[in-house]
């Protein structure tokens, strides 16, 4: 059995106090580009947090797979050409809230400070410093201040929710922000995934920041690929089954809400479906079958200008 090895910020796999299995290096691979050759057929390996590779056949992730299945041309612009896209206020907001949640879980894991003050400080640092220094397209200063206040209120609601009663706090996570790569039997490409939280019983947890109260039945369908991928990676890394999955929705309504939804482990049909969709992805990318797929997602696509110029074939 191989233990999960969540990576501390900037650290290697051996620096977190968890014994490193003999089948992995004491230092995680230097980049995601190592993912396709740093693992054995049945071993998931922690991967260092670095820049994303633009080779779409080097590995498959849920982000790549969902982008490809939604619109192949958007996938081409975003994941292959890696065209720059503006940072929307909602995207920046979600990332900053995620930083607050990540601080909370890492502090629990490391016996650190997971007080409200510490969590809000992590959120505000991230909110003040966008990724890579890219400017956020704020409408005005009022929008910025309003979203910052909403983020603080949302995190307070999370900390006050029944998701973290004392009994739960006493149970340390197995891993936080765990990035795993594995070459799995039945998948035509290596699988890469980043899991927000792995609970002590190996349940993967993913946080979703949303604007409206979710339709839980629809959310189950929408996130099937993600939950299946996380289960496959954790089971491969630990050699044990996952009891299920969890999504935690942080709803930024006027009165913030936190909703936890538990799901059973993926069925064999869901696992087989995932494998077939990876095959479709691999074949389509190898043949460079990129074309637009019109739908409601076009309304918020950042590549509408580039799409409007497409007449077939590659776009440089």
Short mmCIF file of C-alpha atoms in Angstrom, two decimals:
data_model
loop_
_atom_site.label_atom_id
_atom_site.label_comp_id
_atom_site.label_asym_id
_atom_site.label_seq_id
_atom_site.Cartn_x
_atom_site.Cartn_y
_atom_site.Cartn_z
CA UNK A 1 0.00 0.00 0.00
CA UNK A 2 1.19 3.52 -0.83
CA UNK A 3 0.39 6.44 1.46
CA UNK A 4 -0.94 9.70 0.11
CA UNK A 5 1.75 12.33 0.21
CA UNK A 6 0.20 15.81 0.23
CA UNK A 7 2.86 18.39 -0.58
CA UNK A 8 3.50 21.40 1.66
CA UNK A 9 3.91 24.72 -0.15
CA UNK A 10 7.10 24.53 -2.16
CA UNK A 11 8.23 21.41 -0.30
CA UNK A 12 9.10 17.95 -1.48
CA UNK A 13 7.32 14.76 -0.64
CA UNK A 14 9.66 13.91 2.20
CA UNK A 15 9.29 17.20 4.07
CA UNK A 16 5.81 16.60 5.48
CA UNK A 17 6.68 13.84 7.91
CA UNK A 18 4.89 11.12 5.94
CA UNK A 19 7.11 8.14 5.05
CA UNK A 20 7.90 8.11 1.33
CA UNK A 21 7.19 4.74 -0.31
CA UNK A 22 10.10 3.03 -2.03
CA UNK A 23 8.36 3.22 -5.40
CA UNK A 24 8.52 7.03 -5.43
CA UNK A 25 11.35 9.51 -5.35
CA UNK A 26 12.02 11.46 -2.15
CA UNK A 27 11.50 14.58 -4.23
CA UNK A 28 8.40 15.05 -6.33
CA UNK A 29 8.90 15.45 -10.09
CA UNK A 30 9.95 18.95 -11.03
CA UNK A 31 6.91 19.68 -13.18
CA UNK A 32 3.65 18.35 -14.50
CA UNK A 33 5.54 17.37 -17.63
CA UNK A 34 6.98 14.51 -15.60
CA UNK A 35 3.52 13.07 -15.05
CA UNK A 36 3.52 10.80 -18.08
CA UNK A 37 6.70 8.94 -17.21
CA UNK A 38 7.12 9.34 -13.44
CA UNK A 39 4.67 6.61 -12.48
CA UNK A 40 4.32 2.90 -12.80
CA UNK A 41 1.20 1.24 -14.16
CA UNK A 42 -0.45 1.10 -10.76
CA UNK A 43 1.25 3.80 -8.69
CA UNK A 44 -0.06 7.31 -8.16
CA UNK A 45 2.73 9.82 -7.58
CA UNK A 46 2.47 13.30 -6.00
CA UNK A 47 3.42 15.97 -8.53
CA UNK A 48 4.91 19.34 -7.70
CA UNK A 49 2.75 22.42 -8.24
CA UNK A 50 4.19 24.11 -11.31
CA UNK A 51 3.20 25.54 -14.67
CA UNK A 52 0.80 23.44 -16.72
CA UNK A 53 2.16 21.59 -19.74
CA UNK A 54 0.58 22.57 -23.07
CA UNK A 55 1.00 19.10 -24.60
CA UNK A 56 -2.61 17.86 -24.52
CA UNK A 57 -1.55 14.22 -24.90
CA UNK A 58 0.93 14.24 -22.04
CA UNK A 59 -1.85 13.58 -19.55
CA UNK A 60 -5.58 13.98 -19.12
CA UNK A 61 -7.16 15.89 -16.25
CA UNK A 62 -10.80 16.57 -15.45
CA UNK A 63 -10.32 20.19 -16.51
CA UNK A 64 -8.94 19.15 -19.89
CA UNK A 65 -11.55 16.46 -20.40
CA UNK A 66 -14.55 18.66 -19.54
CA UNK A 67 -13.22 21.52 -21.67
CA UNK A 68 -12.75 19.18 -24.65
CA UNK A 69 -16.20 17.61 -24.28
CA UNK A 70 -17.90 21.02 -23.91
CA UNK A 71 -16.30 22.71 -26.94
CA UNK A 72 -13.28 21.35 -28.77
CA UNK A 73 -12.35 24.74 -30.22
CA UNK A 74 -12.40 26.42 -26.80
CA UNK A 75 -10.21 23.56 -25.56
CA UNK A 76 -7.80 24.26 -28.42
CA UNK A 77 -7.56 27.96 -27.59
CA UNK A 78 -7.33 27.41 -23.84
CA UNK A 79 -5.36 24.20 -23.36
CA UNK A 80 -3.29 23.82 -26.54
CA UNK A 81 -2.47 27.38 -27.62
CA UNK A 82 -2.77 28.59 -24.01
CA UNK A 83 -4.12 31.95 -25.16
CA UNK A 84 -4.28 34.52 -22.37
CA UNK A 85 -7.73 35.22 -21.02
CA UNK A 86 -8.97 37.98 -18.74
CA UNK A 87 -9.45 37.32 -15.05
CA UNK A 88 -13.13 37.75 -14.26
CA UNK A 89 -14.24 38.96 -10.82
CA UNK A 90 -16.09 35.67 -10.21
CA UNK A 91 -13.03 33.57 -11.06
CA UNK A 92 -10.81 35.68 -8.82
CA UNK A 93 -13.39 35.51 -6.03
CA UNK A 94 -13.55 31.72 -6.21
CA UNK A 95 -9.77 31.37 -6.09
CA UNK A 96 -9.49 33.67 -3.07
CA UNK A 97 -12.20 31.78 -1.17
CA UNK A 98 -10.39 28.56 -2.05
CA UNK A 99 -7.21 29.97 -0.48
CA UNK A 100 -9.10 30.54 2.76
CA UNK A 101 -10.44 26.98 2.75
CA UNK A 102 -7.02 25.61 1.90
CA UNK A 103 -5.49 27.48 4.84
CA UNK A 104 -8.14 26.03 7.16
CA UNK A 105 -7.50 22.45 6.06
CA UNK A 106 -3.70 22.74 6.00
CA UNK A 107 -3.74 24.25 9.49
CA UNK A 108 -5.83 21.32 10.74
CA UNK A 109 -3.42 18.91 9.09
CA UNK A 110 -0.31 20.61 10.52
CA UNK A 111 -1.72 21.53 13.95
CA UNK A 112 -1.64 25.19 12.96
CA UNK A 113 -3.94 28.16 13.43
CA UNK A 114 -7.31 27.57 11.76
CA UNK A 115 -9.12 30.36 13.60
CA UNK A 116 -11.49 32.72 11.81
CA UNK A 117 -8.84 35.45 11.93
CA UNK A 118 -6.24 33.26 10.23
CA UNK A 119 -8.64 31.96 7.58
CA UNK A 120 -9.89 35.45 6.68
CA UNK A 121 -6.30 36.71 6.53
CA UNK A 122 -5.46 34.01 3.97
CA UNK A 123 -8.53 34.97 1.92
CA UNK A 124 -7.71 38.69 2.00
CA UNK A 125 -4.09 38.09 0.98
CA UNK A 126 -5.24 36.11 -2.04
CA UNK A 127 -7.95 38.63 -2.86
CA UNK A 128 -5.39 41.46 -2.85
CA UNK A 129 -2.89 39.55 -4.98
CA UNK A 130 -4.35 37.97 -8.16
CA UNK A 131 -2.59 34.94 -9.67
CA UNK A 132 0.51 35.84 -11.71
CA UNK A 133 -0.18 39.51 -11.09
CA UNK A 134 -2.87 39.53 -13.79
CA UNK A 135 -5.34 42.40 -13.37
CA UNK A 136 -8.92 41.56 -12.51
CA UNK A 137 -11.56 43.12 -14.75
CA UNK A 138 -13.46 44.95 -12.01
CA UNK A 139 -16.44 47.05 -13.06
CA UNK A 140 -15.58 49.56 -10.34
CA UNK A 141 -14.23 49.77 -6.79
CA UNK A 142 -17.69 49.09 -5.38
CA UNK A 143 -17.80 45.68 -7.07
CA UNK A 144 -14.41 44.82 -5.61
CA UNK A 145 -15.41 45.84 -2.08
CA UNK A 146 -18.75 44.01 -2.35
CA UNK A 147 -17.14 40.74 -3.42
CA UNK A 148 -14.49 40.96 -0.72
CA UNK A 149 -17.20 41.39 1.92
CA UNK A 150 -19.14 38.45 0.43
CA UNK A 151 -16.04 36.28 0.58
CA UNK A 152 -15.49 37.03 4.25
CA UNK A 153 -19.15 36.34 5.04
CA UNK A 154 -19.03 33.07 3.10
CA UNK A 155 -15.97 31.84 4.98
CA UNK A 156 -17.52 32.80 8.31
CA UNK A 157 -20.58 30.76 7.37
CA UNK A 158 -18.31 27.84 6.52
CA UNK A 159 -16.50 28.04 9.86
CA UNK A 160 -19.80 28.31 11.75
CA UNK A 161 -21.43 25.42 9.89
CA UNK A 162 -21.90 21.93 11.32
CA UNK A 163 -19.28 20.61 8.89
CA UNK A 164 -16.59 21.23 11.48
CA UNK A 165 -17.90 20.26 14.86
CA UNK A 166 -15.20 19.48 17.48
CA UNK A 167 -15.40 15.75 16.72
CA UNK A 168 -14.68 16.46 13.07
CA UNK A 169 -11.86 18.88 13.85
CA UNK A 170 -10.21 16.17 15.94
CA UNK A 171 -9.91 13.97 12.85
CA UNK A 172 -6.97 15.13 10.74
CA UNK A 173 -7.26 15.06 6.95
CA UNK A 174 -5.25 12.46 5.10
CA UNK A 175 -4.18 15.11 2.60
CA UNK A 176 -4.76 18.72 1.53
CA UNK A 177 -4.35 20.01 -2.03
CA UNK A 178 -3.11 16.59 -3.09
CA UNK A 179 -1.85 16.51 -6.67
CA UNK A 180 -1.64 12.95 -7.99
CA UNK A 181 -0.61 11.45 -11.30
CA UNK A 182 -1.05 7.83 -12.33
CA UNK A 183 -0.94 5.55 -15.34
CA UNK A 184 -3.97 3.36 -14.77
CA UNK A 185 -4.98 0.15 -16.52
CA UNK A 186 -7.84 0.88 -18.91
CA UNK A 187 -6.97 4.56 -19.42
CA UNK A 188 -5.28 5.55 -22.66
CA UNK A 189 -3.45 8.51 -21.05
CA UNK A 190 -1.93 9.23 -17.63
CA UNK A 191 -4.46 10.80 -15.27
CA UNK A 192 -3.64 13.94 -13.26
CA UNK A 193 -5.78 15.43 -10.52
CA UNK A 194 -5.64 17.97 -7.70
CA UNK A 195 -7.91 17.13 -4.76
CA UNK A 196 -8.93 19.89 -2.35
CA UNK A 197 -9.18 17.58 0.66
CA UNK A 198 -8.83 13.87 1.36
CA UNK A 199 -10.52 12.94 4.64
CA UNK A 200 -9.09 10.42 7.06
CA UNK A 201 -11.31 7.68 5.61
CA UNK A 202 -10.01 8.43 2.05
CA UNK A 203 -13.13 10.35 0.98
CA UNK A 204 -12.24 13.07 -1.56
CA UNK A 205 -13.84 16.46 -0.93
CA UNK A 206 -14.16 19.28 -3.46
CA UNK A 207 -15.32 22.82 -2.72
CA UNK A 208 -17.58 24.74 -5.09
CA UNK A 209 -18.26 28.47 -4.81
CA UNK A 210 -21.56 29.22 -6.54
CA UNK A 211 -24.05 32.07 -6.83
CA UNK A 212 -27.32 30.17 -6.39
CA UNK A 213 -28.59 27.31 -4.26
CA UNK A 214 -27.63 24.19 -6.22
CA UNK A 215 -29.93 21.57 -7.68
CA UNK A 216 -28.21 18.61 -6.05
CA UNK A 217 -29.44 16.06 -8.58
CA UNK A 218 -28.04 18.17 -11.41
CA UNK A 219 -24.77 18.76 -9.55
CA UNK A 220 -24.35 15.00 -9.15
CA UNK A 221 -24.51 14.63 -12.92
CA UNK A 222 -22.35 17.69 -13.65
CA UNK A 223 -19.47 16.55 -11.45
CA UNK A 224 -19.50 12.81 -12.15
CA UNK A 225 -16.24 12.94 -14.13
CA UNK A 226 -14.42 14.79 -11.37
CA UNK A 227 -15.56 12.50 -8.58
CA UNK A 228 -14.78 9.39 -10.61
CA UNK A 229 -11.28 10.64 -11.42
CA UNK A 230 -10.53 11.47 -7.78
CA UNK A 231 -11.72 8.04 -6.67
CA UNK A 232 -9.49 6.31 -9.22
CA UNK A 233 -6.44 8.30 -8.13
CA UNK A 234 -6.96 7.81 -4.39
CA UNK A 235 -7.66 4.10 -4.73
CA UNK A 236 -4.53 3.68 -6.81
CA UNK A 237 -2.41 5.70 -4.37
CA UNK A 238 -3.60 3.92 -1.23
CA UNK A 239 -4.46 0.46 -2.51
CA UNK A 240 -7.80 0.75 -0.71
CA UNK A 241 -11.32 1.62 -1.82
CA UNK A 242 -12.93 5.03 -1.29
CA UNK A 243 -16.18 4.97 0.71
CA UNK A 244 -17.68 7.76 -1.40
CA UNK A 245 -17.25 11.40 -2.40
CA UNK A 246 -18.28 14.80 -1.07
CA UNK A 247 -19.02 18.17 -2.61
CA UNK A 248 -19.24 21.22 -0.37
CA UNK A 249 -21.11 24.15 -1.93
CA UNK A 250 -20.45 27.65 -0.62
CA UNK A 251 -23.41 29.67 -1.87
CA UNK A 252 -22.84 33.44 -2.06
CA UNK A 253 -26.49 34.42 -1.60
CA UNK A 254 -27.51 37.42 0.52
CA UNK A 255 -27.42 35.11 3.51
CA UNK A 256 -24.47 32.79 2.77
CA UNK A 257 -25.14 29.06 2.84
CA UNK A 258 -22.90 26.03 3.07
CA UNK A 259 -24.29 22.75 1.73
CA UNK A 260 -22.56 19.39 1.88
CA UNK A 261 -23.62 16.63 -0.50
CA UNK A 262 -22.34 13.07 -0.12
CA UNK A 263 -22.20 10.60 -3.01
CA UNK A 264 -21.58 6.86 -3.15
CA UNK A 265 -18.39 5.60 -4.75
CA UNK A 266 -18.54 5.48 -8.57
CA UNK A 267 -20.20 2.42 -10.06
CA UNK A 268 -18.46 0.21 -12.58
CA UNK A 269 -20.58 1.82 -15.30
CA UNK A 270 -19.31 5.27 -14.28
CA UNK A 271 -15.72 4.03 -14.25
CA UNK A 272 -16.13 2.46 -17.70
CA UNK A 273 -17.79 5.62 -19.03
CA UNK A 274 -14.86 7.69 -17.76
CA UNK A 275 -12.38 5.41 -19.54
CA UNK A 276 -14.30 5.63 -22.82
CA UNK A 277 -14.46 9.42 -22.63
CA UNK A 278 -10.70 9.52 -22.10
CA UNK A 279 -10.39 7.41 -25.28
CA UNK A 280 -12.56 9.93 -27.16
CA UNK A 281 -10.38 12.76 -25.84
CA UNK A 282 -7.13 11.03 -26.82
CA UNK A 283 -8.35 10.16 -30.32
CA UNK A 284 -9.80 13.62 -30.98
CA UNK A 285 -6.66 15.41 -29.80
CA UNK A 286 -4.33 13.12 -31.73
CA UNK A 287 -6.33 13.74 -34.93
CA UNK A 288 -6.61 17.47 -34.10
CA UNK A 289 -10.38 17.39 -34.49
CA UNK A 290 -11.08 20.85 -33.10
CA UNK A 291 -14.34 22.63 -33.96
CA UNK A 292 -16.88 24.87 -32.21
CA UNK A 293 -19.90 23.59 -30.32
CA UNK A 294 -22.46 26.36 -29.90
CA UNK A 295 -24.46 26.51 -26.69
CA UNK A 296 -25.24 28.65 -23.67
CA UNK A 297 -21.59 28.40 -22.62
CA UNK A 298 -20.77 30.74 -25.53
CA UNK A 299 -22.24 33.61 -23.49
CA UNK A 300 -19.31 33.56 -21.04
CA UNK A 301 -16.58 32.15 -23.29
CA UNK A 302 -13.45 34.36 -23.29
CA UNK A 303 -12.51 33.23 -26.81
CA UNK A 304 -15.53 34.43 -28.79
CA UNK A 305 -13.40 36.78 -30.90
CA UNK A 306 -10.98 34.00 -31.84
CA UNK A 307 -13.87 31.62 -32.48
CA UNK A 308 -15.53 34.10 -34.84
CA UNK A 309 -12.40 34.06 -37.03
CA UNK A 310 -12.24 30.26 -37.28
CA UNK A 311 -13.02 28.78 -40.72
CA UNK A 312 -11.55 25.31 -40.23
CA UNK A 313 -8.15 23.85 -39.45
CA UNK A 314 -5.59 25.11 -36.94
CA UNK A 315 -5.52 28.67 -35.67
CA UNK A 316 -2.19 30.26 -34.85
#
